[in-house]
PDB file of C-alpha atoms in Angstrom:
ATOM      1  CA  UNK A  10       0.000   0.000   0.000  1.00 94.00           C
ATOM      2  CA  UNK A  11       3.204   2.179   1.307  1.00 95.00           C
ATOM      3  CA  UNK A  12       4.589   2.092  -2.758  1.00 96.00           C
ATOM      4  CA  UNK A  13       1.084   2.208  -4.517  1.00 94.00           C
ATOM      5  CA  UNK A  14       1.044   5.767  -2.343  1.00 95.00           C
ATOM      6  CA  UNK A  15       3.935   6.967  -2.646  1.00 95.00           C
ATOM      7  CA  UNK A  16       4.520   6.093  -6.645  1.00 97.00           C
ATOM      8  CA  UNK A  17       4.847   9.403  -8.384  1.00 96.00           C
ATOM      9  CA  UNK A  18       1.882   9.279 -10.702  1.00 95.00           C
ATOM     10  CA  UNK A  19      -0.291   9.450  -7.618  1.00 94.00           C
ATOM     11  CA  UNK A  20       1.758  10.787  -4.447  1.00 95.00           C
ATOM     12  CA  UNK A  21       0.873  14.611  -5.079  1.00 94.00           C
ATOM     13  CA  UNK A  22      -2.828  13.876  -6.576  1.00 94.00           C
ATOM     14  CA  UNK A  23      -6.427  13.456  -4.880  1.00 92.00           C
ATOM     15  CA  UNK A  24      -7.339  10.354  -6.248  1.00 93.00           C
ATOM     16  CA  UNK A  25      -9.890   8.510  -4.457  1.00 96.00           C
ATOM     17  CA  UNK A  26      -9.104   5.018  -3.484  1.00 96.00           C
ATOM     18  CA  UNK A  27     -11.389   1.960  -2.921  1.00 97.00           C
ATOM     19  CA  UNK A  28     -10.872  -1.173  -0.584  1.00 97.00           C
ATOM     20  CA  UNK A  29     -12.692  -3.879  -0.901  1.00 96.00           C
ATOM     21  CA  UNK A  30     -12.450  -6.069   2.502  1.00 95.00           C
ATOM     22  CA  UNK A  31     -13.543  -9.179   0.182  1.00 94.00           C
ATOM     23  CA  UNK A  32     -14.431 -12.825   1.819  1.00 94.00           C
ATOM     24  CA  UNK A  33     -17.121 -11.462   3.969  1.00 92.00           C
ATOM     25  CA  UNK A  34     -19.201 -14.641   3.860  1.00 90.00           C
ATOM     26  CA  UNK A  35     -16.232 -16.863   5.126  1.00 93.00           C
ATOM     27  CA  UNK A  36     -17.320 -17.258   9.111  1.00 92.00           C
ATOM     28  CA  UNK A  37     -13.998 -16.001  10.465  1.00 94.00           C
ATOM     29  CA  UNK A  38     -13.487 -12.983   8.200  1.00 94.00           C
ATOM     30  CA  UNK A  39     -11.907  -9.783   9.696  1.00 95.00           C
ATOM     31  CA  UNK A  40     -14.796  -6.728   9.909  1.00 94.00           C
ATOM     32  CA  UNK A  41     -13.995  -4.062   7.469  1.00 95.00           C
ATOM     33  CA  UNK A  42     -12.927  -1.993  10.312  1.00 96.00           C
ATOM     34  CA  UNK A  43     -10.740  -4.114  11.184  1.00 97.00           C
ATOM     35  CA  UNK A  44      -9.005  -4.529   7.770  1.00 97.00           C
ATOM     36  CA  UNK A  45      -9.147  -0.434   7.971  1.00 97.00           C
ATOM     37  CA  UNK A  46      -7.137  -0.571  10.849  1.00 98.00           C
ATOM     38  CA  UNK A  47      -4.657  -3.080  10.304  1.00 97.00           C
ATOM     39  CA  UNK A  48      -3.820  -1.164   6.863  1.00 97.00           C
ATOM     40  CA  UNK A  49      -3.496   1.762   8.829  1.00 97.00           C
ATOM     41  CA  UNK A  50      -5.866   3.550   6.613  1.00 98.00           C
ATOM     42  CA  UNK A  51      -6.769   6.375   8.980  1.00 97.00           C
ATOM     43  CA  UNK A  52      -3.286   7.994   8.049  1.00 96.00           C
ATOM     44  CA  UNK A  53      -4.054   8.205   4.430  1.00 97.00           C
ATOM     45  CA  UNK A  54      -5.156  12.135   5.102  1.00 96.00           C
ATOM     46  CA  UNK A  55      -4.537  13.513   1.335  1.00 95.00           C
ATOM     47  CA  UNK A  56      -6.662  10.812  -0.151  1.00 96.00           C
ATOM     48  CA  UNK A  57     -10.605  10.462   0.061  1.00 96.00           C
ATOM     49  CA  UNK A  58     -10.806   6.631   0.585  1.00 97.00           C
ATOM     50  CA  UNK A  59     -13.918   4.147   1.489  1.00 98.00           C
ATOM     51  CA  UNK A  60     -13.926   0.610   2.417  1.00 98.00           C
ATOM     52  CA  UNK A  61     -16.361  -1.830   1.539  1.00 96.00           C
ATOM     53  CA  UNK A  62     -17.308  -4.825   3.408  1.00 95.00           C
ATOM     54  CA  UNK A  63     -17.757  -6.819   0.238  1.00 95.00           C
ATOM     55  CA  UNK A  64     -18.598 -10.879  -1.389  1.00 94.00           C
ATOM     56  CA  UNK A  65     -17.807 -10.546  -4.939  1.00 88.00           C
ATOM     57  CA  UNK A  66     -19.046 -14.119  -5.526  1.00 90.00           C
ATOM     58  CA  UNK A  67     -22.671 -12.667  -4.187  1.00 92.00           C
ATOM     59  CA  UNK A  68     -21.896  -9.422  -5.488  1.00 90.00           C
ATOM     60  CA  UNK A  69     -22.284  -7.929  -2.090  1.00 93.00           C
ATOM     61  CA  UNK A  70     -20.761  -4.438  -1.517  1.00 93.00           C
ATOM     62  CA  UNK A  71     -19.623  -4.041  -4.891  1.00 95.00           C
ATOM     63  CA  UNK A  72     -22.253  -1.958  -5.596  1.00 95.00           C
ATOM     64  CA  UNK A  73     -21.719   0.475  -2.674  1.00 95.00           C
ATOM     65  CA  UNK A  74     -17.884   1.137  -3.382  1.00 96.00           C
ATOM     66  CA  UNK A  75     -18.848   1.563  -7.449  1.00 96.00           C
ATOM     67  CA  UNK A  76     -21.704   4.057  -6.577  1.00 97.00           C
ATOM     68  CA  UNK A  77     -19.100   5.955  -4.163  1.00 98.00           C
ATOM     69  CA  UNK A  78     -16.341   5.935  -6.374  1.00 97.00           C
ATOM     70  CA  UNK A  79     -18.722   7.447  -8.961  1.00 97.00           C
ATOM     71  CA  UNK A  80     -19.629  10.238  -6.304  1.00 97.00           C
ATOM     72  CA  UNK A  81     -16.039  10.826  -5.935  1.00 96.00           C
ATOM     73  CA  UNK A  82     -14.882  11.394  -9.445  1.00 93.00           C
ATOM     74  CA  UNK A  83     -17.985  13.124 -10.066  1.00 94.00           C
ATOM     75  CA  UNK A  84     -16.951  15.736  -7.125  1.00 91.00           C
ATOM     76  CA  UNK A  85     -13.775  16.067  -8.726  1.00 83.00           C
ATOM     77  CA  UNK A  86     -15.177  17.181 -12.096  1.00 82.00           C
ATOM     78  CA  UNK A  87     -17.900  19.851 -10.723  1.00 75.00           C
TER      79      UNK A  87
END
Protein backbone atom coordinates (compact mmCIF):
# COMPACT_ATOMS: atom_id res chain seq x y z
CA UNK A 1 0.00 0.00 0.00
CA UNK A 2 3.20 2.18 1.31
CA UNK A 3 4.59 2.09 -2.76
CA UNK A 4 1.08 2.21 -4.52
CA UNK A 5 1.04 5.77 -2.34
CA UNK A 6 3.93 6.97 -2.65
CA UNK A 7 4.52 6.09 -6.65
CA UNK A 8 4.85 9.40 -8.38
CA UNK A 9 1.88 9.28 -10.70
CA UNK A 10 -0.29 9.45 -7.62
CA UNK A 11 1.76 10.79 -4.45
CA UNK A 12 0.87 14.61 -5.08
CA UNK A 13 -2.83 13.88 -6.58
CA UNK A 14 -6.43 13.46 -4.88
CA UNK A 15 -7.34 10.35 -6.25
CA UNK A 16 -9.89 8.51 -4.46
CA UNK A 17 -9.10 5.02 -3.48
CA UNK A 18 -11.39 1.96 -2.92
CA UNK A 19 -10.87 -1.17 -0.58
CA UNK A 20 -12.69 -3.88 -0.90
CA UNK A 21 -12.45 -6.07 2.50
CA UNK A 22 -13.54 -9.18 0.18
CA UNK A 23 -14.43 -12.82 1.82
CA UNK A 24 -17.12 -11.46 3.97
CA UNK A 25 -19.20 -14.64 3.86
CA UNK A 26 -16.23 -16.86 5.13
CA UNK A 27 -17.32 -17.26 9.11
CA UNK A 28 -14.00 -16.00 10.47
CA UNK A 29 -13.49 -12.98 8.20
CA UNK A 30 -11.91 -9.78 9.70
CA UNK A 31 -14.80 -6.73 9.91
CA UNK A 32 -14.00 -4.06 7.47
CA UNK A 33 -12.93 -1.99 10.31
CA UNK A 34 -10.74 -4.11 11.18
CA UNK A 35 -9.01 -4.53 7.77
CA UNK A 36 -9.15 -0.43 7.97
CA UNK A 37 -7.14 -0.57 10.85
CA UNK A 38 -4.66 -3.08 10.30
CA UNK A 39 -3.82 -1.16 6.86
CA UNK A 40 -3.50 1.76 8.83
CA UNK A 41 -5.87 3.55 6.61
CA UNK A 42 -6.77 6.37 8.98
CA UNK A 43 -3.29 7.99 8.05
CA UNK A 44 -4.05 8.21 4.43
CA UNK A 45 -5.16 12.14 5.10
CA UNK A 46 -4.54 13.51 1.33
CA UNK A 47 -6.66 10.81 -0.15
CA UNK A 48 -10.60 10.46 0.06
CA UNK A 49 -10.81 6.63 0.58
CA UNK A 50 -13.92 4.15 1.49
CA UNK A 51 -13.93 0.61 2.42
CA UNK A 52 -16.36 -1.83 1.54
CA UNK A 53 -17.31 -4.83 3.41
CA UNK A 54 -17.76 -6.82 0.24
CA UNK A 55 -18.60 -10.88 -1.39
CA UNK A 56 -17.81 -10.55 -4.94
CA UNK A 57 -19.05 -14.12 -5.53
CA UNK A 58 -22.67 -12.67 -4.19
CA UNK A 59 -21.90 -9.42 -5.49
CA UNK A 60 -22.28 -7.93 -2.09
CA UNK A 61 -20.76 -4.44 -1.52
CA UNK A 62 -19.62 -4.04 -4.89
CA UNK A 63 -22.25 -1.96 -5.60
CA UNK A 64 -21.72 0.48 -2.67
CA UNK A 65 -17.88 1.14 -3.38
CA UNK A 66 -18.85 1.56 -7.45
CA UNK A 67 -21.70 4.06 -6.58
CA UNK A 68 -19.10 5.96 -4.16
CA UNK A 69 -16.34 5.93 -6.37
CA UNK A 70 -18.72 7.45 -8.96
CA UNK A 71 -19.63 10.24 -6.30
CA UNK A 72 -16.04 10.83 -5.93
CA UNK A 73 -14.88 11.39 -9.45
CA UNK A 74 -17.99 13.12 -10.07
CA UNK A 75 -16.95 15.74 -7.12
CA UNK A 76 -13.77 16.07 -8.73
CA UNK A 77 -15.18 17.18 -12.10
CA UNK A 78 -17.90 19.85 -10.72
Amino acid sequence: LDTLLNHPDIKHRRIPILFFANKMDLRDALTSVKVSQLLCLENIKDKPWHICASDAIKGEGLQEGVYWLQDQIQAVKT
